[in-house]
CSV table of C-alpha atoms in Angstrom, one decimal:
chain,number,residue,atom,x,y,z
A,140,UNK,CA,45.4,100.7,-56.2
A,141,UNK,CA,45.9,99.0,-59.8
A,142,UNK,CA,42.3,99.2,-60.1
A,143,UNK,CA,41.9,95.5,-59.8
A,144,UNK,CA,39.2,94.0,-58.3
A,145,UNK,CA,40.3,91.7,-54.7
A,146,UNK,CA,38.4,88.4,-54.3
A,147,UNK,CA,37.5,89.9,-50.5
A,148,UNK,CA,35.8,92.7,-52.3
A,149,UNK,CA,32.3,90.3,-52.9
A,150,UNK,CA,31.1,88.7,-50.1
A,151,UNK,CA,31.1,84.8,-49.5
A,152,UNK,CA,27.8,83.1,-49.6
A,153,UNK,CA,27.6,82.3,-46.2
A,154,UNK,CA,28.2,86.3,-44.8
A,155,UNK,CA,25.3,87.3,-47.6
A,156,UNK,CA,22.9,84.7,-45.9
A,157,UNK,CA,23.8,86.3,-42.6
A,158,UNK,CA,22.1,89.6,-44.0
A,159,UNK,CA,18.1,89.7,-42.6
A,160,UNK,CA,17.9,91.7,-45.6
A,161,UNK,CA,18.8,88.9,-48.3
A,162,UNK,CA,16.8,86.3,-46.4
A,163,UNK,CA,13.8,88.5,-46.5
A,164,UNK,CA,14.4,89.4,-50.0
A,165,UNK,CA,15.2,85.6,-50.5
A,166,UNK,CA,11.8,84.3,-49.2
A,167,UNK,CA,9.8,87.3,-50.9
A,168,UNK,CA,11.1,86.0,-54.6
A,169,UNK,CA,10.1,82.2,-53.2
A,170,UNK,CA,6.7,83.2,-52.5
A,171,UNK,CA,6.5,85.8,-55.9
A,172,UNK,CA,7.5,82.1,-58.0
A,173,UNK,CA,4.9,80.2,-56.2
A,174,UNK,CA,2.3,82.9,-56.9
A,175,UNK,CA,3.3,83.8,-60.6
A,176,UNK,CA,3.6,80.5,-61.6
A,177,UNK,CA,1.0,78.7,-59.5
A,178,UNK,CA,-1.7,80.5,-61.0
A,179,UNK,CA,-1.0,79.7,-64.3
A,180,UNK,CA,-0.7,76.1,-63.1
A,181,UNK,CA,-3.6,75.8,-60.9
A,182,UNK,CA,-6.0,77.8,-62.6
A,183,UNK,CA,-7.0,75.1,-65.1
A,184,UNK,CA,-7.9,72.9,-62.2
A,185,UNK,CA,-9.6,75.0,-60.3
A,186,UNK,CA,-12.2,76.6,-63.1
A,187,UNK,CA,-12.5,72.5,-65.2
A,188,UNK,CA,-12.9,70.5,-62.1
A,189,UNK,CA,-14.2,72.9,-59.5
A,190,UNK,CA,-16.4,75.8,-61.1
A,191,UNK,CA,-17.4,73.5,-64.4
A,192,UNK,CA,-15.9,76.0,-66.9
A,193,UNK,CA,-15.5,74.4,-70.0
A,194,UNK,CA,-12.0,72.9,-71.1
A,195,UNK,CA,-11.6,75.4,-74.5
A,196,UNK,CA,-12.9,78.5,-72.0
A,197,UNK,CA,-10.4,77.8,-69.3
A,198,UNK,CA,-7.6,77.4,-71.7
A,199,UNK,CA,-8.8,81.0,-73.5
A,200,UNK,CA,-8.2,82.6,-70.2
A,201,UNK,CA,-5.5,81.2,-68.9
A,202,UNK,CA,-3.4,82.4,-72.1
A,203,UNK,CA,-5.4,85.8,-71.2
A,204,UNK,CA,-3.6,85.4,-68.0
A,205,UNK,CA,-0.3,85.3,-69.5
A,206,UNK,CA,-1.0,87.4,-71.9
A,207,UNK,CA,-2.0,90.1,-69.0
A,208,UNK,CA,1.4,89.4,-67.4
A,209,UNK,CA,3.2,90.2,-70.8
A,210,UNK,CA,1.3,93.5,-71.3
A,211,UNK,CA,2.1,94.5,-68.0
A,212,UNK,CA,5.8,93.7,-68.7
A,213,UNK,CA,5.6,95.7,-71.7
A,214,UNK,CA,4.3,98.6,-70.0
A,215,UNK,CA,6.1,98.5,-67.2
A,216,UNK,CA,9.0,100.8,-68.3
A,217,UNK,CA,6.5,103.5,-69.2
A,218,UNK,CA,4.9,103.4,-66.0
A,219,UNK,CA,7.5,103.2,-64.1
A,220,UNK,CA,9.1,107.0,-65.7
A,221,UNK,CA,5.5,107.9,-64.7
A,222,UNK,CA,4.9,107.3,-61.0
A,223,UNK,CA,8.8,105.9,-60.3
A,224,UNK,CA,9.3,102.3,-58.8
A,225,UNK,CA,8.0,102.7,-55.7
A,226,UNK,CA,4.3,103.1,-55.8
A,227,UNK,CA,4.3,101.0,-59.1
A,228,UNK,CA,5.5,98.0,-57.2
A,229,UNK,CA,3.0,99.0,-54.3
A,230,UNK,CA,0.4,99.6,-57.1
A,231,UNK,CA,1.2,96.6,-59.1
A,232,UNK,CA,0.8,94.7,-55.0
A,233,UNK,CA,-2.2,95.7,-54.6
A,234,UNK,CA,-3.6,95.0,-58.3
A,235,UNK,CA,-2.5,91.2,-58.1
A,236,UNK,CA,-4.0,91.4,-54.4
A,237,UNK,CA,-7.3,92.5,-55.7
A,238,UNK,CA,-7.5,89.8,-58.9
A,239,UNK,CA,-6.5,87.0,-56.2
A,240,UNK,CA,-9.4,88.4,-54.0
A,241,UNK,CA,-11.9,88.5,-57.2
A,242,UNK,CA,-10.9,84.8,-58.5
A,243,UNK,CA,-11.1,83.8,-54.5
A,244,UNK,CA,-14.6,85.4,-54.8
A,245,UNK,CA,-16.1,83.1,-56.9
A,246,UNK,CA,-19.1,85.3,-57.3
A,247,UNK,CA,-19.4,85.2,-61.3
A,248,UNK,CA,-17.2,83.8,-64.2
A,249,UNK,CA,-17.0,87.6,-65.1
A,250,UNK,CA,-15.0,87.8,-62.0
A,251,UNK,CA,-13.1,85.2,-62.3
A,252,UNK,CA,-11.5,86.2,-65.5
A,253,UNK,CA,-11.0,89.9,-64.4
A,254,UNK,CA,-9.4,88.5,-61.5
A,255,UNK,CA,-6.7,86.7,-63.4
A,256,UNK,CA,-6.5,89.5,-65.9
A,257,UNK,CA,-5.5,91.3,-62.4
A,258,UNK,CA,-3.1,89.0,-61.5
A,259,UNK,CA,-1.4,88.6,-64.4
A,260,UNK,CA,-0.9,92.2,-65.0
A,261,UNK,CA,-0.1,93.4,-61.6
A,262,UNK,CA,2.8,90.6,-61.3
A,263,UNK,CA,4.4,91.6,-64.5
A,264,UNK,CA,6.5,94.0,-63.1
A,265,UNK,CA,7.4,92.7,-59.8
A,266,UNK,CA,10.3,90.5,-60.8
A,267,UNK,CA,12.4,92.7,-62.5
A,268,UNK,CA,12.2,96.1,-60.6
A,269,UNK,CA,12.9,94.2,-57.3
A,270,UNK,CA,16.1,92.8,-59.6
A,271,UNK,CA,17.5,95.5,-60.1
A,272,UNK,CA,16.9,97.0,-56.9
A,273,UNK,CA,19.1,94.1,-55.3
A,274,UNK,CA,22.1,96.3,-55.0
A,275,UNK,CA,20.5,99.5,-53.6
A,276,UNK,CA,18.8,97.1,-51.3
A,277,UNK,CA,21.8,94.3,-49.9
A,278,UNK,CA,24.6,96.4,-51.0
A,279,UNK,CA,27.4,96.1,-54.2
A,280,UNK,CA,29.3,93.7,-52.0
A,281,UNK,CA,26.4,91.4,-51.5
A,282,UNK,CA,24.2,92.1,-54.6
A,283,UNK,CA,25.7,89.2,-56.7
A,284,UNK,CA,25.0,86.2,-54.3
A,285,UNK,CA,21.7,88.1,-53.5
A,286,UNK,CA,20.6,87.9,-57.2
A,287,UNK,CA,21.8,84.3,-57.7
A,288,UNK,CA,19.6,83.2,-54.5
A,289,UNK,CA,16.8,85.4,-55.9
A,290,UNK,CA,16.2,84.4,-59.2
A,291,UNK,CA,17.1,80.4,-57.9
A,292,UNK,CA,14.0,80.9,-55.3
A,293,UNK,CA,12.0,82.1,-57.2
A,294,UNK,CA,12.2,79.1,-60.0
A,295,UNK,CA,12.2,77.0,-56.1
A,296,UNK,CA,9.2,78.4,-55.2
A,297,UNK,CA,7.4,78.0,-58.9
A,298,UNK,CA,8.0,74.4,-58.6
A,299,UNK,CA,7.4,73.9,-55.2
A,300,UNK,CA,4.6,76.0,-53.9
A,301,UNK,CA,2.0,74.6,-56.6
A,302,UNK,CA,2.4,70.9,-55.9
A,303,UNK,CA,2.4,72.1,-52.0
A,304,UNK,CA,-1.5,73.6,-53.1
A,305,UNK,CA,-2.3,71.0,-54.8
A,306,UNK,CA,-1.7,68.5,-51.9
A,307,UNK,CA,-4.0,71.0,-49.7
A,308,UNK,CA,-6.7,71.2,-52.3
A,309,UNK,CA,-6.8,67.3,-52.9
A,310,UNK,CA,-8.2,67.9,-49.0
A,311,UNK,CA,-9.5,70.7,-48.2
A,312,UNK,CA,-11.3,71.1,-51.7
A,313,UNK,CA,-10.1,72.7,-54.5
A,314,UNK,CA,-11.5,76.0,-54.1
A,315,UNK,CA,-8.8,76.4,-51.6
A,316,UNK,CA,-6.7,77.2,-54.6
A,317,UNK,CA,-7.6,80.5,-55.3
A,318,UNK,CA,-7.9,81.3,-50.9
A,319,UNK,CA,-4.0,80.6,-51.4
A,320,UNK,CA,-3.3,83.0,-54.3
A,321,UNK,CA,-4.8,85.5,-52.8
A,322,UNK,CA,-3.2,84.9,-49.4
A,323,UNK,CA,0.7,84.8,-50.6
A,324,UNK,CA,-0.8,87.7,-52.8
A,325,UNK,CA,-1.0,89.7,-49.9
A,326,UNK,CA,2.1,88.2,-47.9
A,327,UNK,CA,4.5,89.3,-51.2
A,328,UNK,CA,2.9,92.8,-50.1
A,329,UNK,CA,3.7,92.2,-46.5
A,330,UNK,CA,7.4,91.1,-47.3
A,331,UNK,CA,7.6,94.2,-49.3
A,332,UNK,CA,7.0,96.3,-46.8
A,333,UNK,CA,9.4,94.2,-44.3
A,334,UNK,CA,12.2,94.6,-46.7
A,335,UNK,CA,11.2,98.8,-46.7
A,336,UNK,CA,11.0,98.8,-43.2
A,337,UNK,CA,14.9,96.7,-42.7
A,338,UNK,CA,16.3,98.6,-45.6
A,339,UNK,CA,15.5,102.4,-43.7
A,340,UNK,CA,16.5,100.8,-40.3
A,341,UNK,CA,20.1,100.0,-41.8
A,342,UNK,CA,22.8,102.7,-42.9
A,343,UNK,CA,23.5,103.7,-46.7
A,344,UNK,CA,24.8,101.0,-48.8
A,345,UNK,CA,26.9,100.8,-51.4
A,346,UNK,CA,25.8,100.4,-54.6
A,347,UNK,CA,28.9,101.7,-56.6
């Protein structure tokens, strides 16, 4: 006991991807990329071609849309001393769930820009809260691998998911767009709640 660290104190890549935790918590950051970035992608697609929003309009509130997501990243800290981490992810969840259902609406252009206000700002604080939960969640040993696989899936899932929509909506139509925001909206909930429901079946990790 020289205080020294052993190389068998972290865990190899292949025993972290054994965890169901980390491959939960791995596709939930693929599908968070896809969503986050996606929108910002899409969006000028869907409102030019689809919903004949002008060029100069749609560019307005797509910068709206990220600047939402910075606000929100902003005032995430605040909040988060306010109501604790918990119920501001769930909160934050379900605000991004209802923007995706308001731009899927398509009722009014009204909407539509709420919607992606909603978006933006509910997804600001996802990211980095479920970060830095990574070790309370996987455990010290596995926490590093975690976060690597983490932040790489969720860059994976910002390039892949939107060209993976925009194959769909070059068939199905492009209002299909927004029907997929809204519906991996609600699966990054759903995830959540899978990685609650593992993480209280499992004993106390580690996070020291």
């Amino acid at each position: 006991q020289d205080g020294k660290v052993t190389p068998s104190s972290d865990a190899s890549i292949g025993e972290t991807l054994q965890r169901p935790i980390v491959l939960i918590s791995i596709l939930w950051f693929f599908l968070y990329g896809g969503v986050e970035i996606g929108t910002g992608q899409l969006a000028n697609t869907l409102f030019v071609e689809s919903r004949g929003i002008s060029q100069e309009t749609s560019s307005a509130w797509i910068s709206a849309y990220w600047g939402s997501f910075t606000l929100g990243r902003m005032l995430m800290g605040l909040l988060a001393i306010r109501i604790g981490d918990k119920w501001l992810l769930y909160g934050s969840m379900m605000i991004a769930i209802l923007g995706g259902g308001m731009l899927a609406s398509n009722l009014h252009e009204v909407t539509s820009f709420g919607g992606l206000m909603l978006l933006g700002f509910g997804l600001a604080a996802l990211f980095p809260i479920l970060i830095s939960q990574t070790p309370m969640r996987v455990g010290k040993r596995y926490a590093p691998n975690t976060i690597g696989f983490e932040v790489g899936f969720a860059g994976m899932g910002g390039a892949i998911l939107p060209g993976i929509t925009g194959v769909i909506a070059e068939n199905a139509g492009l209002e299909v767009i927004s029907l997929l925001i809204f519906v991996n909206a609600i699966i990054v909930l759903v995830l959540y709640q899978g990685m609650l429901w593992w993480e209280a079946k499992q004993p106390k990790l580690s996070t020291a």
